[in-house]
Short mmCIF file of C-alpha atoms in Angstrom, two decimals:
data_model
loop_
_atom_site.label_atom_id
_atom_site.label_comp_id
_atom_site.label_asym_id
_atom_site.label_seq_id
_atom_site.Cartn_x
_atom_site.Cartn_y
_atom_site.Cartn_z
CA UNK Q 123 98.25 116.76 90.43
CA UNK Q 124 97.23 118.26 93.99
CA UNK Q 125 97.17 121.38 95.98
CA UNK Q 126 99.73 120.03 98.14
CA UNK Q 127 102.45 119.58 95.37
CA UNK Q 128 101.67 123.50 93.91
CA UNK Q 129 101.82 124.66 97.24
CA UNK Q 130 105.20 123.10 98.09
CA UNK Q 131 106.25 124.33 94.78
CA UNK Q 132 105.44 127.92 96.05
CA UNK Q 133 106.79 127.61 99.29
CA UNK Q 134 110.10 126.65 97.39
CA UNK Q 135 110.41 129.36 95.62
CA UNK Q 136 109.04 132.20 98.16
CA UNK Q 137 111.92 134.18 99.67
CA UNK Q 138 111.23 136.22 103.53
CA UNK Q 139 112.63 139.25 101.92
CA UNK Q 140 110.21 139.60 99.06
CA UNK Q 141 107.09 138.33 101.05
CA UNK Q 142 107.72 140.80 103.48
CA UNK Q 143 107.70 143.41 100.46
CA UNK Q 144 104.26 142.10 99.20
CA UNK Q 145 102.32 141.73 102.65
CA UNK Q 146 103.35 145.88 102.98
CA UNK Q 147 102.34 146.56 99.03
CA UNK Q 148 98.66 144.78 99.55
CA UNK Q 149 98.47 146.23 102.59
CA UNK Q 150 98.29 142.87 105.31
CA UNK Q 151 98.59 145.24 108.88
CA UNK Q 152 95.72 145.50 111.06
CA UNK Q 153 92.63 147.81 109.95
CA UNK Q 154 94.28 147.73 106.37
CA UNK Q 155 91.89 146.67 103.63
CA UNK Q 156 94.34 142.90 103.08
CA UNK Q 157 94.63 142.79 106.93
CA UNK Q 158 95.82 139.44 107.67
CA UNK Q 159 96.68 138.07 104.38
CA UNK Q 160 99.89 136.17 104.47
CA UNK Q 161 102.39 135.80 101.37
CA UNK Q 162 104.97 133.52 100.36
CA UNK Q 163 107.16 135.91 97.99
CA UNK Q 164 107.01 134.63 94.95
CA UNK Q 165 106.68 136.66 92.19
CA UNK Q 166 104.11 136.55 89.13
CA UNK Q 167 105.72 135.06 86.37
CA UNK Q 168 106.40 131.85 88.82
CA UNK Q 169 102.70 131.72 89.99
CA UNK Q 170 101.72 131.48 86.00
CA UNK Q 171 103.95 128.96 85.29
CA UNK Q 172 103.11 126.73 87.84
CA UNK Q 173 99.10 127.26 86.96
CA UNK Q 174 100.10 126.70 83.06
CA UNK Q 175 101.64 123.31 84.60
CA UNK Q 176 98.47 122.40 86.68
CA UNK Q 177 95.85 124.04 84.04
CA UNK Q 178 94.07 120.63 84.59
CA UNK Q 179 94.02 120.62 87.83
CA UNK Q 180 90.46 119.20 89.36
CA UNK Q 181 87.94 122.12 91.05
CA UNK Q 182 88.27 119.76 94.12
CA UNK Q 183 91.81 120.84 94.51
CA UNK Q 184 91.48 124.40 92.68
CA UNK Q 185 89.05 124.56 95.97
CA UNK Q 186 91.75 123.76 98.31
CA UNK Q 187 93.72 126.15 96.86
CA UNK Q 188 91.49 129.48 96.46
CA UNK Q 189 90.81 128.49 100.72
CA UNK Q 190 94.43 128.89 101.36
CA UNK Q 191 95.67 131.34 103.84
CA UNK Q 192 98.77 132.15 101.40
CA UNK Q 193 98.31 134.60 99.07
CA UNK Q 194 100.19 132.95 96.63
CA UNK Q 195 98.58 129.96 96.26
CA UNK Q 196 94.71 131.53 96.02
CA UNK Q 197 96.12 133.43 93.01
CA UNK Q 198 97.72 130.16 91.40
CA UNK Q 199 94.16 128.51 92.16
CA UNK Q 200 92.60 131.93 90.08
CA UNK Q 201 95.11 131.38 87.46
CA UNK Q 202 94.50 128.09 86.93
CA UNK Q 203 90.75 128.74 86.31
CA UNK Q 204 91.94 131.71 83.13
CA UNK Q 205 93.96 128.86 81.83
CA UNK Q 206 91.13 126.10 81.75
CA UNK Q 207 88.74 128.60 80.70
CA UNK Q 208 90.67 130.05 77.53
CA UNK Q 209 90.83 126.26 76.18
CA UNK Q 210 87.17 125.30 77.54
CA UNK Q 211 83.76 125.30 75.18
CA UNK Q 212 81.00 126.95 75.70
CA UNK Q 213 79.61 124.63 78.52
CA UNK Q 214 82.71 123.94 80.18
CA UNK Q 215 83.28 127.77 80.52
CA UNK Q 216 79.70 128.31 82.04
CA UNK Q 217 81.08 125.71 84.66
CA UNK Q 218 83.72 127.43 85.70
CA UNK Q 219 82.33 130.81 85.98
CA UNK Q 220 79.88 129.37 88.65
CA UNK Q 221 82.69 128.19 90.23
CA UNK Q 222 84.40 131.02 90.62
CA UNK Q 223 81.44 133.09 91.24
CA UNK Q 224 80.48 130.98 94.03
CA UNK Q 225 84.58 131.20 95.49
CA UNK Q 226 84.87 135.04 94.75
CA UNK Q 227 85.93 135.52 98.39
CA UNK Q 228 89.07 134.19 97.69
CA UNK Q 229 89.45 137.34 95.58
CA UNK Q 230 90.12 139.12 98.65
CA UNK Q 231 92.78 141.73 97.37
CA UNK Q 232 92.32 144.17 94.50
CA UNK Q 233 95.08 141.94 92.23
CA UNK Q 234 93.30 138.74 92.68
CA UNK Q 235 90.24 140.48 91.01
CA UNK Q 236 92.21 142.72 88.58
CA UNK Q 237 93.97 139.95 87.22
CA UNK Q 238 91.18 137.31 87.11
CA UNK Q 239 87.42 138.50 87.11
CA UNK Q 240 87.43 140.54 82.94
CA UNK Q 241 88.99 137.02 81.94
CA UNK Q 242 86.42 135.01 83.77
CA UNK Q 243 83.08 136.68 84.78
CA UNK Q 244 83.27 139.82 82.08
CA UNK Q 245 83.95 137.37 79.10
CA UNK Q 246 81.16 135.12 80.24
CA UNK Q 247 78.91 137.69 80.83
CA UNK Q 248 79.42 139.76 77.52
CA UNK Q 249 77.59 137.41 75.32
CA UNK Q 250 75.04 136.60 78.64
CA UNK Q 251 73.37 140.55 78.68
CA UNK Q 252 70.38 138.86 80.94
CA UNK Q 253 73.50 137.82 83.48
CA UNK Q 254 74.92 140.98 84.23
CA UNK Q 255 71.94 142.05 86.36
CA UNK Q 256 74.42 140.27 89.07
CA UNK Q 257 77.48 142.91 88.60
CA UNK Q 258 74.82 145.54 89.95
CA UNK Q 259 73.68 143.81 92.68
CA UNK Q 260 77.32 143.37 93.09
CA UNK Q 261 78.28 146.87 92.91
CA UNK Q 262 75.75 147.58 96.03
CA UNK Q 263 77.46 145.12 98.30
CA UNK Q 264 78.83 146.09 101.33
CA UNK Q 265 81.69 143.79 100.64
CA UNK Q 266 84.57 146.01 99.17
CA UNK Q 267 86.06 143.09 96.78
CA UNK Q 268 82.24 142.78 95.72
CA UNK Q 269 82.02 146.24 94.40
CA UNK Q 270 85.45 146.33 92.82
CA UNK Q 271 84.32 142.97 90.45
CA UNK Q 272 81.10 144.70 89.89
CA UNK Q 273 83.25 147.18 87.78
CA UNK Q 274 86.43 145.88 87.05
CA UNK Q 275 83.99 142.52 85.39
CA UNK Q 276 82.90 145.85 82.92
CA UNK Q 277 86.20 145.66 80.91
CA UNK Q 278 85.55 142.55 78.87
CA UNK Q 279 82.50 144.72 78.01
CA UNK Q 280 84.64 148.09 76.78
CA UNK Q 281 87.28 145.91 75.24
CA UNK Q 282 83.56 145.10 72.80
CA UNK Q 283 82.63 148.76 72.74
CA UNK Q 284 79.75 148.25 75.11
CA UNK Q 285 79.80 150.81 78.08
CA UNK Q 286 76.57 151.19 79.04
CA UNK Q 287 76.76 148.17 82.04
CA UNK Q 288 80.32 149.97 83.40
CA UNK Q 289 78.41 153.58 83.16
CA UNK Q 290 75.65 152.66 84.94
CA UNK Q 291 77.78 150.81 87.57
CA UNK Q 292 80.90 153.95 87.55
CA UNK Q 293 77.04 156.09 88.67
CA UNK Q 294 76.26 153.69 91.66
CA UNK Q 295 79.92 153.96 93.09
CA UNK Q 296 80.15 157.97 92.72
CA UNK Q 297 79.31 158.06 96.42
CA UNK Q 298 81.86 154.84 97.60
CA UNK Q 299 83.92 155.97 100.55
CA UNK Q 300 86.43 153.20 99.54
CA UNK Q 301 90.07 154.77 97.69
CA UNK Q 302 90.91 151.17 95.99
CA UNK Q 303 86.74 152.13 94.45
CA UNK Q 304 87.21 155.26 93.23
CA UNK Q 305 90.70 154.03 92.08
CA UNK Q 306 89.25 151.38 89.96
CA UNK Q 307 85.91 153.12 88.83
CA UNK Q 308 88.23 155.92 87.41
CA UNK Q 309 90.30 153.68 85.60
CA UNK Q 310 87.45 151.68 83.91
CA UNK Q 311 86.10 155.47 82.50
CA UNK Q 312 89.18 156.00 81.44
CA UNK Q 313 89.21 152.73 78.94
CA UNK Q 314 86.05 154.13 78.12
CA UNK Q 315 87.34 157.58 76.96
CA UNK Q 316 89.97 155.50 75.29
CA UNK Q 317 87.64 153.62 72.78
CA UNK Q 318 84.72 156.46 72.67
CA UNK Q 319 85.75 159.97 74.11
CA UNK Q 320 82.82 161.63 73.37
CA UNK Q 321 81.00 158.94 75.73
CA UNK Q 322 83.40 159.57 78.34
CA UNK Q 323 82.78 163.38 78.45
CA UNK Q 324 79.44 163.74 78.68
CA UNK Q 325 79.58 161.03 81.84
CA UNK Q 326 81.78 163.93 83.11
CA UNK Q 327 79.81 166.99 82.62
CA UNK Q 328 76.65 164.75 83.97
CA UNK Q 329 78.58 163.69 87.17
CA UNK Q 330 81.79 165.06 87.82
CA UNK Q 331 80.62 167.10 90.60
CA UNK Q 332 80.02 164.10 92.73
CA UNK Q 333 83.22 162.13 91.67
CA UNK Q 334 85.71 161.72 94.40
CA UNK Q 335 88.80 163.78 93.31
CA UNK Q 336 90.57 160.70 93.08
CA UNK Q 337 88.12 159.23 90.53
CA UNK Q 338 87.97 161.79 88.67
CA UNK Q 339 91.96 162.43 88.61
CA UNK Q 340 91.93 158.60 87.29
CA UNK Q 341 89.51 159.33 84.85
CA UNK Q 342 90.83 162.22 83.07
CA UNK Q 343 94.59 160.66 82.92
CA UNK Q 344 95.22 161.04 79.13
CA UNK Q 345 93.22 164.47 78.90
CA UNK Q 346 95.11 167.71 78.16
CA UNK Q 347 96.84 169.55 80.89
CA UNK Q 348 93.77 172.67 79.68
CA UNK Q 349 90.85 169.71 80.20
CA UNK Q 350 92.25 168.30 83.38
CA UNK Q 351 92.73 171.57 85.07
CA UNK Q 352 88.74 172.01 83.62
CA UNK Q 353 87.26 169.43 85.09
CA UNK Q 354 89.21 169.74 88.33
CA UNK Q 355 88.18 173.23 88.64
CA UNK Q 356 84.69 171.76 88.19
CA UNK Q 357 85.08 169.47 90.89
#
């Protein structure tokens, strides 16, 4: 098992057409926030079988991997790590989230952290409440895919019913500049309102006058058309 052979797989299966697609859906041109990132085109379902073939794959090689200029094959290398940790104990897991924590700047795109970081760092850190002190430091980075795992991490913690850790960190974004932050800050409240409405609305009425209208529109998704227009009029 080696980098090599997954990354020949990928380049097998990749197709101009579709990678061409993907580097204008992330966003790859110059001053755009996955400027330079190159992709393959290969699509999802082939990166997770090829990780569910390699889920034993050594962190020497994962390493190779997550330092790859391909899209593609950094997401493999992230995929690989959800598959090792689902079957690792409690020790083994521990071992990979330091290992990914210490690589998180081959999350470098907002799927790459979606996908990987509540399967990874939020799981760890749910049972590890002295830990998460590191998702706010996080969330105060000037590092864009920083702050988006500082919040996105917080749904391993709402899946629980624990909110408190993505509240406090959906407060220290209110004032991001960032559109892929306000995207993903609103969509964490909004698993909030799912699981404890009440919660969710008195966030609002605390702070909606300093959520970005995109936030907020995020946030208030599932309302009624009478409490969207509400808060918006707020706003």
């Amino acid at each position: 098992m080696s980098s090599t052979a997954i990354i020949k797989r990928l380049k097998s299966l990749g197709t101009p057409d579709k990678a061409e697609l993907l580097s204008g859906f992330f966003k790859t041109g110059k001053g755009q926030y996955g400027e330079g990132d190159r992709f393959l085109g290969v699509v999802m379902p082939e990166q997770r079988k090829i990780a569910k073939e390699f889920r034993d794959l050594a962190f020497s090689e994962i390493e190779k991997l997550l330092s790859s200029p391909y899209h593609e094959a950094r997401m493999t290398g992230l995929l690989i790590l959800t598959y090792a940790y689902e079957r690792a104990d409690s020790n083994a897991r521990a071992t990979i989230y330091d290992f990914l924590f210490a690589h998180r700047g081959a999350m470098n795109n907002w799927d790459l952290v979606d996908v990987i970081v509540p399967k990874i760092i939020g799981d760890h850190l749910l049972t590890r409440r002295s830990g998460r002190s590191v998702l706010r430091k996080l969330s105060k980075s000037d590092n864009l895919w920083e702050r988006r795992i500082s919040i996105i991490s917080t749904a391993a913690f709402i899946r629980a019913d624990e909110f408190d850790d993505t509240l406090s960190i959906c407060e220290t974004l209110l004032g991001d500049r960032h559109d892929l932050i306000h995207k993903a800050t609103g969509w964490m409240l909004r698993e909030v309102g799912k699981r404890d409405e009440s919660v969710l609305r008195t966030f609002l009425d605390a702070h909606v006058k300093r959520m970005p209208r995109t936030m907020l529109r995020y946030t208030i998704e599932r309302f009624s058309e009478v409490d969207r227009r509400h808060y918006l009029a707020i706003r």
